[in-house]
Tab-separated table of C-alpha atoms in Angstrom:
chain	number	residue	atom	x	y	z
Y	194	MET	CA	-31.403	-57.309	8.454
Y	195	GLY	CA	-29.480	-54.121	7.573
Y	196	LYS	CA	-25.902	-53.228	8.418
Y	197	PRO	CA	-25.307	-52.219	12.026
Y	198	ARG	CA	-25.078	-48.461	12.522
Y	199	LEU	CA	-21.643	-47.060	13.214
Y	200	PRO	CA	-21.038	-44.550	15.970
Y	201	LEU	CA	-21.282	-41.028	14.474
Y	202	ALA	CA	-17.568	-40.224	14.816
Y	203	GLU	CA	-16.600	-43.459	13.069
Y	204	TYR	CA	-19.147	-42.904	10.308
Y	205	VAL	CA	-17.961	-39.315	9.700
Y	206	ALA	CA	-14.298	-40.403	9.669
Y	207	GLY	CA	-15.114	-42.791	6.815
Y	208	LEU	CA	-16.858	-40.226	4.610
Y	209	PRO	CA	-15.096	-38.977	1.477
Y	210	LYS	CA	-13.170	-35.734	2.004
Y	211	ALA	CA	-13.867	-32.733	-0.212
Y	212	ALA	CA	-12.945	-29.078	-0.523
Y	213	VAL	CA	-15.579	-26.479	-1.412
Y	214	TYR	CA	-15.081	-23.190	-3.221
Y	215	GLY	CA	-17.287	-20.228	-4.019
Y	216	ALA	CA	-16.843	-17.799	-6.913
Y	217	LEU	CA	-18.581	-14.837	-8.535
Y	218	PHE	CA	-19.051	-14.509	-12.295
Y	219	PHE	CA	-18.982	-10.939	-13.589
Y	220	THR	CA	-19.222	-9.437	-17.040
Y	221	ASP	CA	-18.776	-5.902	-18.225
Y	222	THR	CA	-21.726	-3.978	-19.680
Y	223	GLU	CA	-21.070	-5.630	-23.071
Y	224	ASP	CA	-21.384	-9.110	-21.469
Y	225	ARG	CA	-17.676	-9.879	-21.795
Y	226	PRO	CA	-16.583	-12.114	-18.886
Y	227	LEU	CA	-14.140	-10.834	-16.267
Y	228	GLN	CA	-11.366	-13.199	-15.238
Y	229	LEU	CA	-8.272	-12.964	-13.066
Y	230	ARG	CA	-4.895	-14.421	-14.055
Y	231	SER	CA	-3.308	-16.507	-11.329
Y	232	SER	CA	0.140	-15.396	-10.208
Y	233	VAL	CA	0.623	-18.863	-8.686
Y	234	LYS	CA	-0.529	-21.203	-11.486
Y	235	GLN	CA	1.079	-19.960	-14.691
Y	236	GLY	CA	-1.452	-19.021	-17.357
Y	237	LEU	CA	-4.568	-19.971	-15.367
Y	238	TRP	CA	-7.509	-17.583	-15.739
Y	239	GLN	CA	-10.260	-17.860	-13.161
Y	240	PHE	CA	-13.270	-16.192	-11.574
Y	241	PRO	CA	-12.860	-14.199	-8.365
Y	242	GLY	CA	-13.288	-16.814	-5.669
Y	243	GLY	CA	-11.581	-19.389	-3.524
Y	244	ASP	CA	-11.810	-22.140	-0.962
Y	245	MET	CA	-14.339	-22.065	1.842
Y	246	ASP	CA	-13.115	-21.399	5.386
Y	247	PRO	CA	-14.592	-23.236	8.385
Y	248	GLY	CA	-18.001	-21.816	9.284
Y	249	GLU	CA	-18.586	-20.192	5.869
Y	250	THR	CA	-21.198	-20.877	3.243
Y	251	PRO	CA	-20.286	-21.141	-0.448
Y	252	PHE	CA	-21.922	-17.753	-1.164
Y	253	GLY	CA	-20.212	-16.110	1.825
Y	254	THR	CA	-16.934	-17.515	0.561
Y	255	ALA	CA	-17.515	-16.109	-2.936
Y	256	VAL	CA	-18.254	-12.637	-1.545
Y	257	ARG	CA	-15.243	-12.677	0.836
Y	258	GLU	CA	-12.813	-14.006	-1.755
Y	259	CYS	CA	-14.013	-11.493	-4.358
Y	260	ARG	CA	-13.423	-8.630	-1.919
Y	261	GLU	CA	-9.962	-9.951	-0.976
Y	262	GLU	CA	-8.895	-10.613	-4.564
Y	263	THR	CA	-10.353	-7.568	-6.354
Y	264	GLY	CA	-11.599	-5.044	-3.794
Y	265	ILE	CA	-15.129	-5.466	-5.192
Y	266	VAL	CA	-17.669	-5.451	-2.360
Y	267	PHE	CA	-20.569	-7.521	-3.688
Y	268	THR	CA	-23.892	-6.773	-1.998
Y	269	GLY	CA	-26.257	-8.683	-4.271
Y	270	ARG	CA	-28.289	-11.751	-3.451
Y	271	PRO	CA	-27.127	-15.273	-4.274
Y	272	ARG	CA	-28.088	-16.461	-7.751
Y	273	LEU	CA	-26.465	-19.810	-8.455
Y	274	LEU	CA	-25.190	-20.278	-12.000
Y	275	ALA	CA	-23.185	-23.497	-11.677
Y	276	VAL	CA	-22.118	-26.339	-9.450
Y	277	ASP	CA	-18.688	-27.586	-10.522
Y	278	PHE	CA	-17.412	-30.969	-9.276
Y	279	ASP	CA	-13.820	-32.174	-9.677
Y	280	ALA	CA	-12.961	-35.707	-8.613
Y	281	PRO	CA	-9.654	-36.232	-6.839
Y	282	GLY	CA	-6.792	-36.090	-9.307
Y	283	PRO	CA	-3.908	-33.693	-9.036
Y	284	TRP	CA	-5.707	-32.306	-5.965
Y	285	PRO	CA	-5.872	-35.055	-3.288
Y	286	VAL	CA	-9.578	-34.655	-2.456
Y	287	ALA	CA	-12.711	-33.939	-4.462
Y	288	LYS	CA	-13.495	-30.269	-4.993
Y	289	THR	CA	-16.982	-28.818	-5.440
Y	290	GLY	CA	-17.494	-25.239	-6.530
Y	291	PHE	CA	-20.505	-22.961	-6.474
Y	292	VAL	CA	-20.415	-20.150	-9.036
Y	293	PHE	CA	-22.796	-17.253	-8.407
Y	294	ASP	CA	-23.883	-14.399	-10.658
Y	295	GLY	CA	-22.036	-11.211	-9.759
Y	296	GLY	CA	-23.828	-9.147	-12.381
Y	297	ARG	CA	-22.413	-6.556	-14.754
Y	298	LEU	CA	-19.657	-4.107	-13.911
Y	299	GLY	CA	-19.394	-0.721	-15.558
Y	300	ARG	CA	-16.142	0.901	-16.623
Y	301	ASP	CA	-15.900	2.800	-13.332
Y	302	ALA	CA	-16.264	-0.351	-11.198
Y	303	LEU	CA	-13.719	-2.193	-13.349
Y	304	SER	CA	-11.225	0.657	-13.021
Y	305	ARG	CA	-11.346	0.305	-9.215
Y	306	ILE	CA	-10.257	-3.344	-9.203
Y	307	VAL	CA	-7.221	-3.819	-6.975
Y	308	LEU	CA	-5.640	-7.260	-7.232
Y	309	ASP	CA	-3.931	-9.186	-4.458
Y	310	PRO	CA	-0.524	-9.768	-6.123
Y	311	GLY	CA	-0.012	-12.912	-4.052
Y	312	GLU	CA	-2.888	-14.495	-5.968
Y	313	HIS	CA	-3.405	-12.650	-9.278
Y	314	ASP	CA	-1.258	-10.477	-11.520
Y	315	ALA	CA	-3.829	-9.327	-14.100
Y	316	TRP	CA	-7.532	-9.026	-14.803
Y	317	GLU	CA	-9.228	-8.781	-18.165
Y	318	VAL	CA	-12.620	-8.657	-19.797
Y	319	ARG	CA	-12.710	-10.258	-23.235
Y	320	PRO	CA	-15.241	-11.557	-25.726
Y	321	MET	CA	-15.898	-15.280	-25.433
Y	322	ASP	CA	-14.031	-16.021	-28.689
Y	323	ASP	CA	-10.879	-14.464	-27.243
Y	324	TRP	CA	-11.193	-16.487	-24.030
Y	325	ALA	CA	-11.616	-19.677	-26.078
Y	326	ARG	CA	-8.202	-19.124	-27.683
Y	327	THR	CA	-6.504	-18.356	-24.356
Y	328	MET	CA	-7.744	-20.922	-21.866
Y	329	ASP	CA	-7.078	-24.606	-21.265
Y	330	SER	CA	-9.973	-26.867	-22.280
Y	331	ARG	CA	-11.292	-27.566	-18.743
Y	332	SER	CA	-11.344	-23.866	-17.801
Y	333	TRP	CA	-12.916	-22.949	-21.146
Y	334	ARG	CA	-15.722	-25.524	-20.733
Y	335	ARG	CA	-16.481	-24.090	-17.274
Y	336	LEU	CA	-16.482	-20.482	-18.534
Y	337	ALA	CA	-18.699	-21.341	-21.518
Y	338	ALA	CA	-21.165	-23.257	-19.319
Y	339	VAL	CA	-21.348	-20.512	-16.687
Y	340	ASN	CA	-21.812	-17.854	-19.367
Y	341	ARG	CA	-24.597	-19.936	-20.951
Y	342	ALA	CA	-26.247	-20.391	-17.536
Y	343	ARG	CA	-26.250	-16.609	-17.053
Y	344	ARG	CA	-27.814	-16.055	-20.493
Y	345	THR	CA	-30.468	-18.768	-20.175
Y	346	GLY	CA	-31.266	-18.514	-16.469
Y	347	THR	CA	-30.680	-22.259	-16.088
Y	348	THR	CA	-28.183	-23.490	-13.501
Y	349	VAL	CA	-25.612	-25.963	-14.842
Y	350	TYR	CA	-23.899	-28.927	-13.227
Y	351	LEU	CA	-20.340	-29.641	-14.347
Y	352	GLU	CA	-18.403	-32.781	-13.587
Y	353	ASN	CA	-14.737	-33.466	-14.140
Y	354	VAL	CA	-13.929	-37.109	-13.456
Y	355	PRO	CA	-10.658	-38.578	-14.724
Y	356	ASP	CA	-10.965	-41.345	-17.301
Y	357	PRO	CA	-9.901	-44.563	-15.542
Y	358	ALA	CA	-8.446	-45.822	-18.837
Y	359	CYS	CA	-5.858	-43.038	-18.829
């Protein structure tokens, strides 16, 4: 005989907790990725995006956060490039991200970017080799995988789970 079923509230209370984020991946017309430098986490470069609010979807979150962080109003359809899972570590709960294709931005669109200084203090487009020299290894692996997913049309799944031996 199977385990007795818990009341719904009790079952839900026992589920693992997780945060969800949505982000958009843009390149310029030469396929150089756009990233924003965090004004909060020193030296961290990231895609426009952020944590999901109650009642939002991951894609809705990506579009809202992009608008808030850059002024870019994305009107395209959702095209998922990556699902990015981080196990609890420095952050107290698991975090799952959905990175969507934002397309290519021309010089004019890039020149209209307006950053929220409370979150980011710079934006740049660079060739992949330049990003590789600038970013921490986790962020670089995510950027390289997302860029590859865009080029190949194949969605990627990323997983960052701490080594229990460490």
